[in-house]
Short mmCIF file of C-alpha atoms in Angstrom, two decimals:
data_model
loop_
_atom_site.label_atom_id
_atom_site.label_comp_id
_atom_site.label_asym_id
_atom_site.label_seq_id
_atom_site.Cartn_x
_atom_site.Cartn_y
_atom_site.Cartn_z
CA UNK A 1 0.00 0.00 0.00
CA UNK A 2 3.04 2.14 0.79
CA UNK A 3 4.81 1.76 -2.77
CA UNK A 4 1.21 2.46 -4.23
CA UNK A 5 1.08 5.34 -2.87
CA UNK A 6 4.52 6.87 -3.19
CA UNK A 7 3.79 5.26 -7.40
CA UNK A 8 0.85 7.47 -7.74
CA UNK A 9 1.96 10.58 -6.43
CA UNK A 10 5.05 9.89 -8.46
CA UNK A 11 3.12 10.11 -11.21
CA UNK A 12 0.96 12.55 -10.59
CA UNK A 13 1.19 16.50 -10.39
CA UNK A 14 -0.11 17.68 -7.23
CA UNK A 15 0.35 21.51 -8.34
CA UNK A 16 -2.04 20.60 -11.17
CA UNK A 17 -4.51 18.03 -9.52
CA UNK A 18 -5.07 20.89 -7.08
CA UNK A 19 -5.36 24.18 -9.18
CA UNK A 20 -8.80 24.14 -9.09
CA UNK A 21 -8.34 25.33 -5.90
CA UNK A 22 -6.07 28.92 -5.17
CA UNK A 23 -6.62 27.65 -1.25
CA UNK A 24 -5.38 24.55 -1.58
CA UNK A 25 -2.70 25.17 -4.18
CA UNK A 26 -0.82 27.77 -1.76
CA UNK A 27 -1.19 25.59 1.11
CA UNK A 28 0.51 23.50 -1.62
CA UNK A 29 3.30 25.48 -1.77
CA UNK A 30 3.72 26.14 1.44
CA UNK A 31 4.43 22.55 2.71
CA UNK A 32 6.87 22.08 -0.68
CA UNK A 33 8.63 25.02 0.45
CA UNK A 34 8.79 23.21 4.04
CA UNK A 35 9.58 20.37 2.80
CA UNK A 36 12.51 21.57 0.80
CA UNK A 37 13.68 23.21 3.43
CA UNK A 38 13.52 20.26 6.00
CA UNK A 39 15.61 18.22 2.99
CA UNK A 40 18.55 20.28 2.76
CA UNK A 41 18.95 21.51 6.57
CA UNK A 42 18.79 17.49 7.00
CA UNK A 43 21.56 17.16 4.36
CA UNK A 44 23.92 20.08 5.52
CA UNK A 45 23.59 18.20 9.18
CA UNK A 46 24.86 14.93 7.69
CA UNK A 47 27.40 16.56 5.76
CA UNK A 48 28.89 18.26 8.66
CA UNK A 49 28.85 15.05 10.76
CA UNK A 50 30.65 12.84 7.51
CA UNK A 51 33.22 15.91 7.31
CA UNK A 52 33.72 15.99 11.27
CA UNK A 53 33.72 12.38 12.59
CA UNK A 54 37.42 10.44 11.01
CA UNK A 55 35.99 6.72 12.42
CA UNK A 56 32.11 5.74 12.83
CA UNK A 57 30.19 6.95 16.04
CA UNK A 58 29.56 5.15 18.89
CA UNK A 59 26.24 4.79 20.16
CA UNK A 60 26.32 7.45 22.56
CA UNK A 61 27.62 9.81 20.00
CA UNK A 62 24.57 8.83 17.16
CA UNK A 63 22.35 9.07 19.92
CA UNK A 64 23.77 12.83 20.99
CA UNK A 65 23.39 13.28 17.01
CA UNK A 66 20.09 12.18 16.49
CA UNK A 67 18.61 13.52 19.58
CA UNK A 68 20.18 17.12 18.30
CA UNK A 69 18.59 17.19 14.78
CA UNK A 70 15.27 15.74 16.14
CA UNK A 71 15.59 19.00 18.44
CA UNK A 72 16.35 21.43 16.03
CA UNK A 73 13.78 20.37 13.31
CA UNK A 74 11.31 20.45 16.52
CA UNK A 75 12.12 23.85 17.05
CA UNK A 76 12.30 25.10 13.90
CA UNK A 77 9.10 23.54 12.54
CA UNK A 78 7.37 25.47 16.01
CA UNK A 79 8.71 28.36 14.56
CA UNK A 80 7.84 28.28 11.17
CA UNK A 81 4.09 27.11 11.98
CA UNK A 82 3.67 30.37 14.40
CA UNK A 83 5.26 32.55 11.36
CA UNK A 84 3.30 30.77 8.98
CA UNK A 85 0.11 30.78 10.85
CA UNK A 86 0.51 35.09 11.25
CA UNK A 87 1.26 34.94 7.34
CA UNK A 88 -1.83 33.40 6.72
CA UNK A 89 -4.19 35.48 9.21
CA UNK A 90 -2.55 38.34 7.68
CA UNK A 91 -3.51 36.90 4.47
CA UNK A 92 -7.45 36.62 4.54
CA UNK A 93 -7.07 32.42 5.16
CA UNK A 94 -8.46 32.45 8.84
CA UNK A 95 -12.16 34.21 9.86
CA UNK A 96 -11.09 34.86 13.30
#
């Protein structure tokens, strides 16, 4: 069910199957932007651990790691929702 899924959206065009909506389509592009985001803070993390560490980690020391970049994604995705959430009530989305 897993592989189905990631098959169909690989072969569909989510900006298209959703431009019917302008809603939906920016909320869209607002967790792609996320998203992309996420992706290559992840990768610059592993990159600086590769280019840092000369032998493999010991436990304690993937577990430091790990426990660090679940922390900082934490925080960062708390801080993008609350600047997200003002863009949007700024922006007409919320009838508050």
């Amino acid at each position: 069910l897993t592989y189905l899924t990631f098959f169909v959206l690989s072969k569909i065009n989510l900006f298209n199957a959703l431009s019917f909506s302008k809603t939906l389509t920016f909320l869209l592009v607002l967790s792609y932007s996320q998203i992309l985001s996420f992706k290559k803070s992840y990768n610059d993390f592993r990159l600086s651990l590769k280019s840092r560490s000369i032998t493999g980690l010991s436990l304690k020391d993937s577990y430091n790691y790990i426990s660090s970049v679940f922390f900082y994604f934490f925080n960062k995705s708390l801080k993008n929702s609350e600047e997200i959430s003002q863009a949007m009530k700024s922006r007409g989305f919320f009838n508050d």
